[in-house]
């Protein structure tokens, strides 16, 4: 699975559920054979490679990342400027 294919899988999940938790995306990529899209971090957890996240960001300009909750969702009225939201 290429980084683009991995990002497209993440986008499909986001469209299906309306939000996408990082943990769920990483595990789905791993389960779908996306070994080129993931790595295991220092804690031994599956994580998403930067190339995939970069492509996912390009595909989702109207979405925000909620840092404290570690998930993406569609931008809402009242969100701060930029992609990353503090809550």
Short mmCIF file of N, CA and C in Angstrom, two decimals:
data_model
loop_
_atom_site.label_atom_id
_atom_site.label_comp_id
_atom_site.label_asym_id
_atom_site.label_seq_id
_atom_site.Cartn_x
_atom_site.Cartn_y
_atom_site.Cartn_z
N UNK A 1 0.85 -1.17 0.00
CA UNK A 1 0.00 0.00 0.00
C UNK A 1 0.90 1.24 0.00
N UNK A 2 0.64 2.13 -0.92
CA UNK A 2 1.42 3.37 -1.01
C UNK A 2 0.90 4.38 0.03
N UNK A 3 1.68 5.43 0.30
CA UNK A 3 1.18 6.48 1.19
C UNK A 3 -0.13 7.09 0.70
N UNK A 4 -0.28 7.26 -0.60
CA UNK A 4 -1.52 7.81 -1.16
C UNK A 4 -2.68 6.86 -0.91
N UNK A 5 -2.47 5.57 -1.11
CA UNK A 5 -3.53 4.59 -0.86
C UNK A 5 -3.88 4.55 0.62
N UNK A 6 -2.87 4.67 1.48
CA UNK A 6 -3.13 4.70 2.92
C UNK A 6 -3.95 5.92 3.31
N UNK A 7 -3.62 7.07 2.74
CA UNK A 7 -4.37 8.30 3.01
C UNK A 7 -5.79 8.18 2.49
N UNK A 8 -5.97 7.54 1.35
CA UNK A 8 -7.31 7.36 0.79
C UNK A 8 -8.14 6.42 1.66
N UNK A 9 -7.52 5.39 2.24
CA UNK A 9 -8.21 4.52 3.17
C UNK A 9 -8.65 5.30 4.41
N UNK A 10 -7.77 6.14 4.91
CA UNK A 10 -8.11 6.98 6.06
C UNK A 10 -9.27 7.91 5.72
N UNK A 11 -9.26 8.50 4.52
CA UNK A 11 -10.33 9.38 4.09
C UNK A 11 -11.66 8.62 4.00
N UNK A 12 -11.62 7.41 3.49
CA UNK A 12 -12.84 6.59 3.42
C UNK A 12 -13.40 6.33 4.82
N UNK A 13 -12.52 6.05 5.77
CA UNK A 13 -12.96 5.83 7.15
C UNK A 13 -13.56 7.12 7.72
N UNK A 14 -12.93 8.23 7.46
CA UNK A 14 -13.41 9.52 7.95
C UNK A 14 -14.79 9.83 7.37
N UNK A 15 -14.97 9.59 6.09
CA UNK A 15 -16.25 9.83 5.46
C UNK A 15 -17.33 8.89 5.99
N UNK A 16 -16.96 7.66 6.29
CA UNK A 16 -17.91 6.68 6.80
C UNK A 16 -18.39 7.02 8.21
N UNK A 17 -17.46 7.43 9.07
CA UNK A 17 -17.78 7.61 10.48
C UNK A 17 -17.95 9.08 10.90
N UNK A 18 -17.50 10.02 10.07
CA UNK A 18 -17.62 11.43 10.41
C UNK A 18 -16.48 11.95 11.27
N UNK A 19 -15.73 11.06 11.84
CA UNK A 19 -14.53 11.40 12.61
C UNK A 19 -13.59 10.21 12.51
N UNK A 20 -12.32 10.46 12.76
CA UNK A 20 -11.34 9.39 12.63
C UNK A 20 -10.30 9.52 13.73
N UNK A 21 -10.28 8.54 14.60
CA UNK A 21 -9.28 8.50 15.66
C UNK A 21 -7.97 7.94 15.11
N UNK A 22 -6.87 8.54 15.53
CA UNK A 22 -5.55 8.13 15.06
C UNK A 22 -5.30 6.65 15.33
N UNK A 23 -5.67 6.18 16.50
CA UNK A 23 -5.48 4.79 16.89
C UNK A 23 -6.21 3.85 15.91
N UNK A 24 -7.45 4.19 15.58
CA UNK A 24 -8.23 3.36 14.66
C UNK A 24 -7.63 3.36 13.27
N UNK A 25 -7.19 4.52 12.80
CA UNK A 25 -6.58 4.61 11.47
C UNK A 25 -5.30 3.78 11.40
N UNK A 26 -4.45 3.91 12.40
CA UNK A 26 -3.19 3.17 12.41
C UNK A 26 -3.44 1.66 12.43
N UNK A 27 -4.37 1.23 13.25
CA UNK A 27 -4.67 -0.20 13.34
C UNK A 27 -5.30 -0.74 12.06
N UNK A 28 -6.14 0.06 11.43
CA UNK A 28 -6.77 -0.37 10.17
C UNK A 28 -5.72 -0.47 9.06
N UNK A 29 -4.83 0.50 9.00
CA UNK A 29 -3.74 0.43 8.01
C UNK A 29 -2.91 -0.83 8.22
N UNK A 30 -2.62 -1.13 9.46
CA UNK A 30 -1.84 -2.32 9.79
C UNK A 30 -2.60 -3.58 9.38
N UNK A 31 -3.88 -3.66 9.70
CA UNK A 31 -4.70 -4.83 9.39
C UNK A 31 -4.89 -5.02 7.89
N UNK A 32 -4.91 -3.92 7.14
CA UNK A 32 -5.13 -3.99 5.68
C UNK A 32 -3.84 -4.24 4.91
N UNK A 33 -2.76 -4.47 5.62
CA UNK A 33 -1.50 -4.76 4.94
C UNK A 33 -0.71 -3.53 4.54
N UNK A 34 -0.98 -2.43 5.18
CA UNK A 34 -0.28 -1.19 4.86
C UNK A 34 1.03 -1.05 5.61
N UNK A 35 1.86 -2.07 5.53
CA UNK A 35 3.14 -2.05 6.26
C UNK A 35 4.03 -0.88 5.86
N UNK A 36 3.88 -0.40 4.63
CA UNK A 36 4.66 0.75 4.17
C UNK A 36 4.09 2.07 4.68
N UNK A 37 2.94 2.01 5.34
CA UNK A 37 2.26 3.21 5.82
C UNK A 37 2.37 3.39 7.33
N UNK A 38 2.88 2.39 8.01
CA UNK A 38 2.93 2.45 9.47
C UNK A 38 4.34 2.12 9.98
N UNK A 39 4.54 2.40 11.25
CA UNK A 39 5.76 1.99 11.95
C UNK A 39 5.38 1.77 13.40
N UNK A 40 6.27 1.18 14.15
CA UNK A 40 6.04 0.99 15.57
C UNK A 40 6.91 1.99 16.32
N UNK A 41 6.26 2.81 17.15
CA UNK A 41 6.98 3.87 17.87
C UNK A 41 7.75 3.29 19.05
N UNK A 42 8.43 4.14 19.80
CA UNK A 42 9.28 3.72 20.91
C UNK A 42 8.50 2.96 21.99
N UNK A 43 7.21 3.23 22.11
CA UNK A 43 6.38 2.54 23.09
C UNK A 43 5.83 1.22 22.55
N UNK A 44 6.13 0.91 21.30
CA UNK A 44 5.67 -0.33 20.69
C UNK A 44 4.28 -0.24 20.08
N UNK A 45 3.75 0.97 19.99
CA UNK A 45 2.43 1.17 19.39
C UNK A 45 2.54 1.40 17.90
N UNK A 46 1.53 0.96 17.17
CA UNK A 46 1.50 1.21 15.73
C UNK A 46 1.21 2.69 15.51
N UNK A 47 1.92 3.30 14.58
CA UNK A 47 1.80 4.73 14.29
C UNK A 47 1.81 4.92 12.77
N UNK A 48 1.29 6.06 12.33
CA UNK A 48 1.17 6.37 10.91
C UNK A 48 2.38 7.16 10.44
N UNK A 49 2.96 6.72 9.33
CA UNK A 49 4.14 7.41 8.79
C UNK A 49 3.80 8.81 8.31
N UNK A 50 4.78 9.69 8.38
CA UNK A 50 4.60 11.09 8.01
C UNK A 50 4.16 11.26 6.56
N UNK A 51 4.64 10.42 5.66
CA UNK A 51 4.25 10.54 4.25
C UNK A 51 2.74 10.35 4.08
N UNK A 52 2.18 9.43 4.85
CA UNK A 52 0.74 9.17 4.78
C UNK A 52 -0.02 10.36 5.36
N UNK A 53 0.44 10.86 6.50
CA UNK A 53 -0.23 12.00 7.12
C UNK A 53 -0.18 13.24 6.24
N UNK A 54 0.93 13.43 5.54
CA UNK A 54 1.05 14.57 4.64
C UNK A 54 0.03 14.48 3.51
N UNK A 55 -0.12 13.30 2.94
CA UNK A 55 -1.09 13.10 1.87
C UNK A 55 -2.52 13.22 2.41
N UNK A 56 -2.77 12.70 3.60
CA UNK A 56 -4.09 12.80 4.22
C UNK A 56 -4.46 14.26 4.45
N UNK A 57 -3.51 15.04 4.89
CA UNK A 57 -3.74 16.48 5.11
C UNK A 57 -4.13 17.16 3.80
N UNK A 58 -3.48 16.79 2.71
CA UNK A 58 -3.78 17.36 1.39
C UNK A 58 -5.21 17.00 0.96
N UNK A 59 -5.65 15.79 1.31
CA UNK A 59 -6.97 15.31 0.91
C UNK A 59 -8.11 15.87 1.77
N UNK A 60 -7.77 16.45 2.93
CA UNK A 60 -8.80 16.85 3.89
C UNK A 60 -8.65 18.31 4.33
N UNK A 61 -8.73 19.26 3.41
CA UNK A 61 -8.52 20.66 3.79
C UNK A 61 -9.61 21.24 4.70
N UNK A 62 -10.79 20.63 4.72
CA UNK A 62 -11.90 21.14 5.54
C UNK A 62 -12.04 20.40 6.86
N UNK A 63 -10.99 19.72 7.27
CA UNK A 63 -11.01 18.97 8.51
C UNK A 63 -9.98 19.51 9.48
N UNK A 64 -10.20 19.25 10.75
CA UNK A 64 -9.27 19.70 11.79
C UNK A 64 -8.80 18.49 12.60
N UNK A 65 -7.68 18.69 13.27
CA UNK A 65 -7.07 17.68 14.15
C UNK A 65 -7.26 18.16 15.58
N UNK A 66 -7.91 17.34 16.39
CA UNK A 66 -8.10 17.66 17.80
C UNK A 66 -6.99 16.98 18.58
N UNK A 67 -6.03 17.78 18.95
CA UNK A 67 -4.78 17.28 19.51
C UNK A 67 -4.98 16.48 20.80
N UNK A 68 -5.76 17.00 21.73
CA UNK A 68 -5.89 16.31 23.02
C UNK A 68 -6.69 15.02 22.90
N UNK A 69 -7.57 14.93 21.91
CA UNK A 69 -8.39 13.73 21.73
C UNK A 69 -7.86 12.80 20.64
N UNK A 70 -6.85 13.24 19.92
CA UNK A 70 -6.18 12.52 18.84
C UNK A 70 -7.14 11.99 17.77
N UNK A 71 -7.95 12.90 17.23
CA UNK A 71 -8.80 12.51 16.11
C UNK A 71 -9.05 13.69 15.19
N UNK A 72 -9.50 13.36 13.96
CA UNK A 72 -9.85 14.34 12.95
C UNK A 72 -11.36 14.41 12.83
N UNK A 73 -11.87 15.60 12.51
CA UNK A 73 -13.29 15.80 12.22
C UNK A 73 -13.42 17.02 11.32
N UNK A 74 -14.62 17.18 10.75
CA UNK A 74 -14.89 18.33 9.88
C UNK A 74 -14.82 19.62 10.70
N UNK A 75 -14.32 20.67 10.09
CA UNK A 75 -14.24 21.98 10.74
C UNK A 75 -15.65 22.44 11.11
N UNK A 76 -15.76 23.01 12.31
CA UNK A 76 -17.05 23.51 12.81
C UNK A 76 -16.92 24.99 13.13
N UNK A 77 -18.08 25.66 13.14
CA UNK A 77 -18.10 27.05 13.53
C UNK A 77 -17.54 27.14 14.95
N UNK A 78 -16.68 28.10 15.18
CA UNK A 78 -16.06 28.26 16.49
C UNK A 78 -14.69 27.64 16.61
N UNK A 79 -14.28 26.85 15.61
CA UNK A 79 -12.92 26.30 15.62
C UNK A 79 -11.92 27.43 15.43
N UNK A 80 -10.75 27.25 15.99
CA UNK A 80 -9.68 28.22 15.80
C UNK A 80 -9.13 28.12 14.39
N UNK A 81 -8.47 29.17 13.90
CA UNK A 81 -7.83 29.09 12.58
C UNK A 81 -6.77 27.98 12.58
N UNK A 82 -6.53 27.44 11.43
CA UNK A 82 -5.53 26.40 11.30
C UNK A 82 -6.12 25.02 11.49
N UNK A 83 -5.31 24.03 11.25
CA UNK A 83 -5.77 22.64 11.30
C UNK A 83 -5.82 22.11 12.73
N UNK A 84 -4.82 22.40 13.53
CA UNK A 84 -4.74 21.83 14.86
C UNK A 84 -5.59 22.61 15.85
N UNK A 85 -6.42 21.88 16.57
CA UNK A 85 -7.28 22.46 17.59
C UNK A 85 -6.79 21.95 18.96
N UNK A 86 -6.84 22.77 19.99
CA UNK A 86 -6.27 22.38 21.27
C UNK A 86 -7.12 21.42 22.09
N UNK A 87 -8.38 21.30 21.80
CA UNK A 87 -9.28 20.50 22.64
C UNK A 87 -9.62 19.17 22.04
#
